PDB file of C-alpha atoms in Angstrom:
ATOM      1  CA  UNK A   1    -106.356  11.833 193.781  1.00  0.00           C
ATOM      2  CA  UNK A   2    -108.437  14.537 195.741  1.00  0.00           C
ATOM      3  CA  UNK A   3    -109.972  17.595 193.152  1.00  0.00           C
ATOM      4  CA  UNK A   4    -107.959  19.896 195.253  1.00  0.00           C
ATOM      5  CA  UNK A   5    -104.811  17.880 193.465  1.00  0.00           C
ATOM      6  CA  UNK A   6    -106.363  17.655 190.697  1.00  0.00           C
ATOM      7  CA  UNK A   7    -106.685  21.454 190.308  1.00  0.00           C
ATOM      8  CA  UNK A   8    -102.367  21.856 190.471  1.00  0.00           C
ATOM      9  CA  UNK A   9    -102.939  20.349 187.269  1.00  0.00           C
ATOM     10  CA  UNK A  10    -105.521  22.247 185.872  1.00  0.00           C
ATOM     11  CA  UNK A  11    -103.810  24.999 186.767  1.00  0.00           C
ATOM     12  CA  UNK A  12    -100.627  23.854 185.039  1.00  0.00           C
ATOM     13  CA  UNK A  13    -102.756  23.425 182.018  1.00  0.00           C
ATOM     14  CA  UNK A  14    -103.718  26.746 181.982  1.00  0.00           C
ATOM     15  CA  UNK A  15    -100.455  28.522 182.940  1.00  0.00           C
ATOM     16  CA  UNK A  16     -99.044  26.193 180.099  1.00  0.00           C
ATOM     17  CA  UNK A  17    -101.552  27.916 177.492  1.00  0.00           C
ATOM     18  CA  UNK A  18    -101.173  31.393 179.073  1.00  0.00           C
ATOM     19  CA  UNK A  19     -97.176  31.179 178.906  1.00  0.00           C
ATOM     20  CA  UNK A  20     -97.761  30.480 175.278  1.00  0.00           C
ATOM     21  CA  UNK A  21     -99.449  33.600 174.317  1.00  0.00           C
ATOM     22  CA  UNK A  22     -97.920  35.529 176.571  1.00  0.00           C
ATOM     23  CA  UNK A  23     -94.817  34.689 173.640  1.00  0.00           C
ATOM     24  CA  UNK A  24     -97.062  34.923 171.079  1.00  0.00           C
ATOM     25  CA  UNK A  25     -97.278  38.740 171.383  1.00  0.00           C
ATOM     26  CA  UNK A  26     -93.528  39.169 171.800  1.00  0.00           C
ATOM     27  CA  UNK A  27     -90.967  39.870 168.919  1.00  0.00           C
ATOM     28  CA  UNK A  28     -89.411  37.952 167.610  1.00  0.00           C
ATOM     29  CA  UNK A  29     -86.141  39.553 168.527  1.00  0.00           C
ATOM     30  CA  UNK A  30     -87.192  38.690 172.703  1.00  0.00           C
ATOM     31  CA  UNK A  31     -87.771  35.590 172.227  1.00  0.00           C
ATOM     32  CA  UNK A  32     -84.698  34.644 170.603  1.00  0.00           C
ATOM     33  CA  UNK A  33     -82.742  36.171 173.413  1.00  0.00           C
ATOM     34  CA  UNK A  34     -81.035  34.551 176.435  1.00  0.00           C
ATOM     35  CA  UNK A  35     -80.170  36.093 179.666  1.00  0.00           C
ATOM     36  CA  UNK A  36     -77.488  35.029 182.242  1.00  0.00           C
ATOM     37  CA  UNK A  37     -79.032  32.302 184.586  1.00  0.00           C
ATOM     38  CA  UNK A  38     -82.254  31.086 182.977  1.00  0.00           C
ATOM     39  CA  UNK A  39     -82.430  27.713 180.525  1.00  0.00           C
ATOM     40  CA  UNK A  40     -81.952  29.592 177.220  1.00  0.00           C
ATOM     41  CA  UNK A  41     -84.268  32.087 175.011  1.00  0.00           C
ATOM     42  CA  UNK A  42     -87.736  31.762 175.869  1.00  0.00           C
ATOM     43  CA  UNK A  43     -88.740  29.926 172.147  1.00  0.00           C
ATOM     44  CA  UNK A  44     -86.167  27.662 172.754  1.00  0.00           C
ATOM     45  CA  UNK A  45     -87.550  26.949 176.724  1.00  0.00           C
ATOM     46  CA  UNK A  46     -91.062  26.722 175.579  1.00  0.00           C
ATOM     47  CA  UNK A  47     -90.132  24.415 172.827  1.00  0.00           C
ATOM     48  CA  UNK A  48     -88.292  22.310 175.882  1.00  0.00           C
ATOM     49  CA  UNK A  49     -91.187  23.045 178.441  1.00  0.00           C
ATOM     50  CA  UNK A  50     -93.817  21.594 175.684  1.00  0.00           C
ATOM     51  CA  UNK A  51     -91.634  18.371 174.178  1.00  0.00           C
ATOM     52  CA  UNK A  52     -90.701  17.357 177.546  1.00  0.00           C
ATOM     53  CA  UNK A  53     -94.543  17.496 178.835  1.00  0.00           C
ATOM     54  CA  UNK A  54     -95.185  15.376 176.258  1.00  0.00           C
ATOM     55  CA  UNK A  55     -92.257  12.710 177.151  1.00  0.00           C
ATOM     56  CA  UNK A  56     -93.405  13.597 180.616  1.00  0.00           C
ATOM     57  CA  UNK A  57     -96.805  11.626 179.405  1.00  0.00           C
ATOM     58  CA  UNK A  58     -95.419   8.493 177.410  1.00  0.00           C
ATOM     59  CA  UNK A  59     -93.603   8.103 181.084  1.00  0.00           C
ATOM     60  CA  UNK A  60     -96.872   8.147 182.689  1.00  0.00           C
ATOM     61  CA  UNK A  61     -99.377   6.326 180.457  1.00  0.00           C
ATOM     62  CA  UNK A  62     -96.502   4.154 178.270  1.00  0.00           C
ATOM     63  CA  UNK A  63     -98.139   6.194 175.067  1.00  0.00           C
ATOM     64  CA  UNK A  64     -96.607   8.665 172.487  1.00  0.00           C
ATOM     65  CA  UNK A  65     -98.603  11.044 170.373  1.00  0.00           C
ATOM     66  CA  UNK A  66     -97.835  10.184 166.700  1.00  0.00           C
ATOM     67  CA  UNK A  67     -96.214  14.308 166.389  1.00  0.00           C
ATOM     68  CA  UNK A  68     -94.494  13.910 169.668  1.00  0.00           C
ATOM     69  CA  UNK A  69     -92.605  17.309 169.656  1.00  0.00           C
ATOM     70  CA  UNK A  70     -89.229  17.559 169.075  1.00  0.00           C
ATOM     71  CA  UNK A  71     -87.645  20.447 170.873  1.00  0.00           C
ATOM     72  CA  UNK A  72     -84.898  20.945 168.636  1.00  0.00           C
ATOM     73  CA  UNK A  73     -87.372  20.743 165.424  1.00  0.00           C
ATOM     74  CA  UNK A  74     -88.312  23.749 163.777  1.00  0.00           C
ATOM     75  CA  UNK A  75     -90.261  26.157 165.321  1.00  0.00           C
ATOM     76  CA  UNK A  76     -94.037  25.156 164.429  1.00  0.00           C
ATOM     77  CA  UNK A  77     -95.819  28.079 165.590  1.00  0.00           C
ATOM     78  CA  UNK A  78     -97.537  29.200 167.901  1.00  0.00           C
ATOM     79  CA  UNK A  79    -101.007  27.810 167.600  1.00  0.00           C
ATOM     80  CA  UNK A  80     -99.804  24.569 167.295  1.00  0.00           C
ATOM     81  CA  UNK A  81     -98.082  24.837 170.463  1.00  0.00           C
ATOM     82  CA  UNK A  82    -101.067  26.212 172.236  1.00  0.00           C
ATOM     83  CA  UNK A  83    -102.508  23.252 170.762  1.00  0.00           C
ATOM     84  CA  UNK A  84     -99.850  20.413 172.537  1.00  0.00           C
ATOM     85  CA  UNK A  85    -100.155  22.618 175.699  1.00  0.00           C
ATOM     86  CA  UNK A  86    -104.356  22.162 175.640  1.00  0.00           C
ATOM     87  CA  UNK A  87    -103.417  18.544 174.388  1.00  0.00           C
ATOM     88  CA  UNK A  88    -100.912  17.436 177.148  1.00  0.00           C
ATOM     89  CA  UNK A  89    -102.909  19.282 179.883  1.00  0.00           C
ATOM     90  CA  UNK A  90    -105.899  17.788 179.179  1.00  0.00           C
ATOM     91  CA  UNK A  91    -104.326  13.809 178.766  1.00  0.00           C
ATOM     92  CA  UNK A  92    -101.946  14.476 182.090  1.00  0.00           C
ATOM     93  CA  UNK A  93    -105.107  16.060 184.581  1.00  0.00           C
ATOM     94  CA  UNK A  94    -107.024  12.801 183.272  1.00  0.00           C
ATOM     95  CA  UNK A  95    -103.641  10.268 184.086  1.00  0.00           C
ATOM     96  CA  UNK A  96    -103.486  12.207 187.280  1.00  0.00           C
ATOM     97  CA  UNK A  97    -107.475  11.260 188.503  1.00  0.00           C
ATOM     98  CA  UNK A  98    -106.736   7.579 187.881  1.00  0.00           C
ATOM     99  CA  UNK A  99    -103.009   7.921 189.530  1.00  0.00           C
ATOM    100  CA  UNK A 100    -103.427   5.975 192.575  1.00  0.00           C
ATOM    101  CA  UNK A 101    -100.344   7.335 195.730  1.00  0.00           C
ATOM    102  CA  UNK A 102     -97.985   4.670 196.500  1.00  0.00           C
ATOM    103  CA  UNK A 103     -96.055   2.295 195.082  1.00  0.00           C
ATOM    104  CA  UNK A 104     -96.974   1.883 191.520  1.00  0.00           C
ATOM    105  CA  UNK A 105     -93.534   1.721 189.594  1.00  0.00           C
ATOM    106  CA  UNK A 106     -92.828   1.731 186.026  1.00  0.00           C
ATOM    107  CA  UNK A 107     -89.517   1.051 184.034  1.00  0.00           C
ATOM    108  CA  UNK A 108     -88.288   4.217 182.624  1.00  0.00           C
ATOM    109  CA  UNK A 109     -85.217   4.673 180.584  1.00  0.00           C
ATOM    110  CA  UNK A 110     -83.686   8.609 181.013  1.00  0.00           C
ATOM    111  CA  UNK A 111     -81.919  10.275 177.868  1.00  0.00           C
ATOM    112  CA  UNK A 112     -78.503   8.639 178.316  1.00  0.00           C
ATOM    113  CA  UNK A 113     -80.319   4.564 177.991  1.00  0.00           C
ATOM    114  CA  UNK A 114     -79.545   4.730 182.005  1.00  0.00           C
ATOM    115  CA  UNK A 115     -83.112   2.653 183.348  1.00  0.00           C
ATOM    116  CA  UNK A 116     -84.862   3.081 186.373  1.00  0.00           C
ATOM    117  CA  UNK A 117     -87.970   2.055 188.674  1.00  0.00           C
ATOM    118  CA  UNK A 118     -89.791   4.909 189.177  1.00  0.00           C
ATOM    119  CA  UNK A 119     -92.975   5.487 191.040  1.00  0.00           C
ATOM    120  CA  UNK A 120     -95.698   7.100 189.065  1.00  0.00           C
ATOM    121  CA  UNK A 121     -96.596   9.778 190.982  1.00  0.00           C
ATOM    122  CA  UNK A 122     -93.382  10.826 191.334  1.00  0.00           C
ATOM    123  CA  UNK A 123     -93.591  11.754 187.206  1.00  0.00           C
ATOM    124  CA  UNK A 124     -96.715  14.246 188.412  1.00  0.00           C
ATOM    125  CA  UNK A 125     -94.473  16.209 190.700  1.00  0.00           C
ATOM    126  CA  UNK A 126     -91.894  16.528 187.939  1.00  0.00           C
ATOM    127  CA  UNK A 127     -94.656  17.753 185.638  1.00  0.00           C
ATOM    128  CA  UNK A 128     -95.486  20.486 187.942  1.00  0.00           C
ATOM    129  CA  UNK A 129     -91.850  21.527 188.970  1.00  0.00           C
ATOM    130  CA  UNK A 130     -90.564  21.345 185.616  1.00  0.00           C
ATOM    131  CA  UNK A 131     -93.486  23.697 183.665  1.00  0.00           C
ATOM    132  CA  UNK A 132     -93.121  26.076 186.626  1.00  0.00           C
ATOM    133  CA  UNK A 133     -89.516  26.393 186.534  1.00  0.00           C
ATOM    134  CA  UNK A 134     -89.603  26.928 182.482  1.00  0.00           C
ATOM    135  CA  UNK A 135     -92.420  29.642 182.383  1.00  0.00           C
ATOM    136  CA  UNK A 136     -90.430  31.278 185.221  1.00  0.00           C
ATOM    137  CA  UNK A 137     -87.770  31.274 183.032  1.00  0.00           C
ATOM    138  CA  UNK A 138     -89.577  32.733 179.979  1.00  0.00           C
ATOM    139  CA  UNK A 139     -91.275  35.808 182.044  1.00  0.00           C
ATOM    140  CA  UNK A 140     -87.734  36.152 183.811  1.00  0.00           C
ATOM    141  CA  UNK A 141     -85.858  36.026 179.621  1.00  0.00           C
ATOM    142  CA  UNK A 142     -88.764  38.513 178.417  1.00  0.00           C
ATOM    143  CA  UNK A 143     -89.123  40.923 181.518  1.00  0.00           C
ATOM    144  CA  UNK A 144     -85.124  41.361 181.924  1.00  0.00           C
ATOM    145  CA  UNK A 145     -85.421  42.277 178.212  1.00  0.00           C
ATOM    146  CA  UNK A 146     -88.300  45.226 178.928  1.00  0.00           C
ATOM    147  CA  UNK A 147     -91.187  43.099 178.122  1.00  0.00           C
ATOM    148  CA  UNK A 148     -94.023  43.535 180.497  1.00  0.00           C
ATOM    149  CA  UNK A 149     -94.420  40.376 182.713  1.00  0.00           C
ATOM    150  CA  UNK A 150     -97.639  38.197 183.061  1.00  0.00           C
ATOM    151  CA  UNK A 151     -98.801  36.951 185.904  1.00  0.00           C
ATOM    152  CA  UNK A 152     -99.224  32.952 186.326  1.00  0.00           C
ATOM    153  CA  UNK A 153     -99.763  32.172 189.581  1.00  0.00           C
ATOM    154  CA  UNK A 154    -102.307  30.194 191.359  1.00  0.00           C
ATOM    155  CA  UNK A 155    -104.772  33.219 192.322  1.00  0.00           C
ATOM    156  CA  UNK A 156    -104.598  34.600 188.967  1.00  0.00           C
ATOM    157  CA  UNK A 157    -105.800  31.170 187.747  1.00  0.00           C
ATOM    158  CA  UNK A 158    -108.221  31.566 190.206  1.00  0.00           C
ATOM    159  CA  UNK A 159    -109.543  34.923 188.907  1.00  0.00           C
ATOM    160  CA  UNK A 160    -109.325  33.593 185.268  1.00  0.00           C
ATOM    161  CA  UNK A 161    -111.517  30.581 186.615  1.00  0.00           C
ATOM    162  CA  UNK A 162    -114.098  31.226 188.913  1.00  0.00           C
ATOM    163  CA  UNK A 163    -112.276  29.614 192.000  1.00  0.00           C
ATOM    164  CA  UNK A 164    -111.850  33.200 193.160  1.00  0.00           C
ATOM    165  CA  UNK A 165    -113.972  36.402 193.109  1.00  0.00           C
ATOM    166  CA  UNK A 166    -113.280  39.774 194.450  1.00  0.00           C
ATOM    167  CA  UNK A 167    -116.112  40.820 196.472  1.00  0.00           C
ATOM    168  CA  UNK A 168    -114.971  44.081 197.578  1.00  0.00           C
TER     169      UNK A 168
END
């Protein structure tokens, strides 16, 4: 894959780590809230956004992390999630370099034992639709509840990494 691919990724990465303290200076009382149309509170989505990255990765490399996270398991805190989101970003930008495009299938079973043949890259587009879709939901969750939203988009990654610089 091209850098410029390579960067959706890093930028996932980051958004994934930003989303996380974002919560991390909410109370608790927001983040256990829902609101009509979103996946559920936002501890509860990041908890789904984070375990399912890392399922997202066994799917891609055939590996699991020996404290794959369970997104129904207790709540373990917000470092260590910062920690899985640095962890999966980091292992998922390096499976992405050495994903070639095409048709490179694997044999992947889906939560109800259905299996199918699935090409590979097709598992990096799901990693980028799904995060984006969850952290939407979280900023959505917290900002209908009078949090202040953050900002996760692609230029603000770009601000936060060099790859853009006001000038004027």
């Amino acid at each position: 894959m091209t850098e410029a691919l390579i960067d959706l990724f890093r930028h996932n990465q980051w958004a994934n780590e930003q989303i996380v303290e974002y919560c991390r200076k909410q109370p608790d009382e927001l983040l256990d809230k829902s609101v009509a149309g979103t996946f559920g509170t936002p501890r509860a989505t990041l908890m789904h956004l984070l375990a399912t990255e890392e399922w997202y990765l066994f799917r891609l490399t055939g590996k699991k992390y020996d404290d794959l996270l369970e997104e129904d398991a207790v709540f373990p805190g917000f470092d260590d999630l910062r920690r899985r989101a640095t962890r999966s970003g980091d292992t998922i930008t390096k499976a992405a370099h050495t994903t070639a495009y095409g048709p490179t299938y694997r044999t992947m079973p889906d939560e109800e034992g259905k299996v199918y043949e699935v090409n590979v890259p097709l598992v990096l587009v799901t990693v980028i639709n799904h995060a984006t879709e969850h952290r939407t939901h979280i900023v959505t969750t917290l900002s209908a509840l009078g949090a202040e939203p953050v900002e996760l988009d692609g230029w603000r990654w770009g601000l936060a990494t060099g790859a853009m610089t006001e000038v004027s």
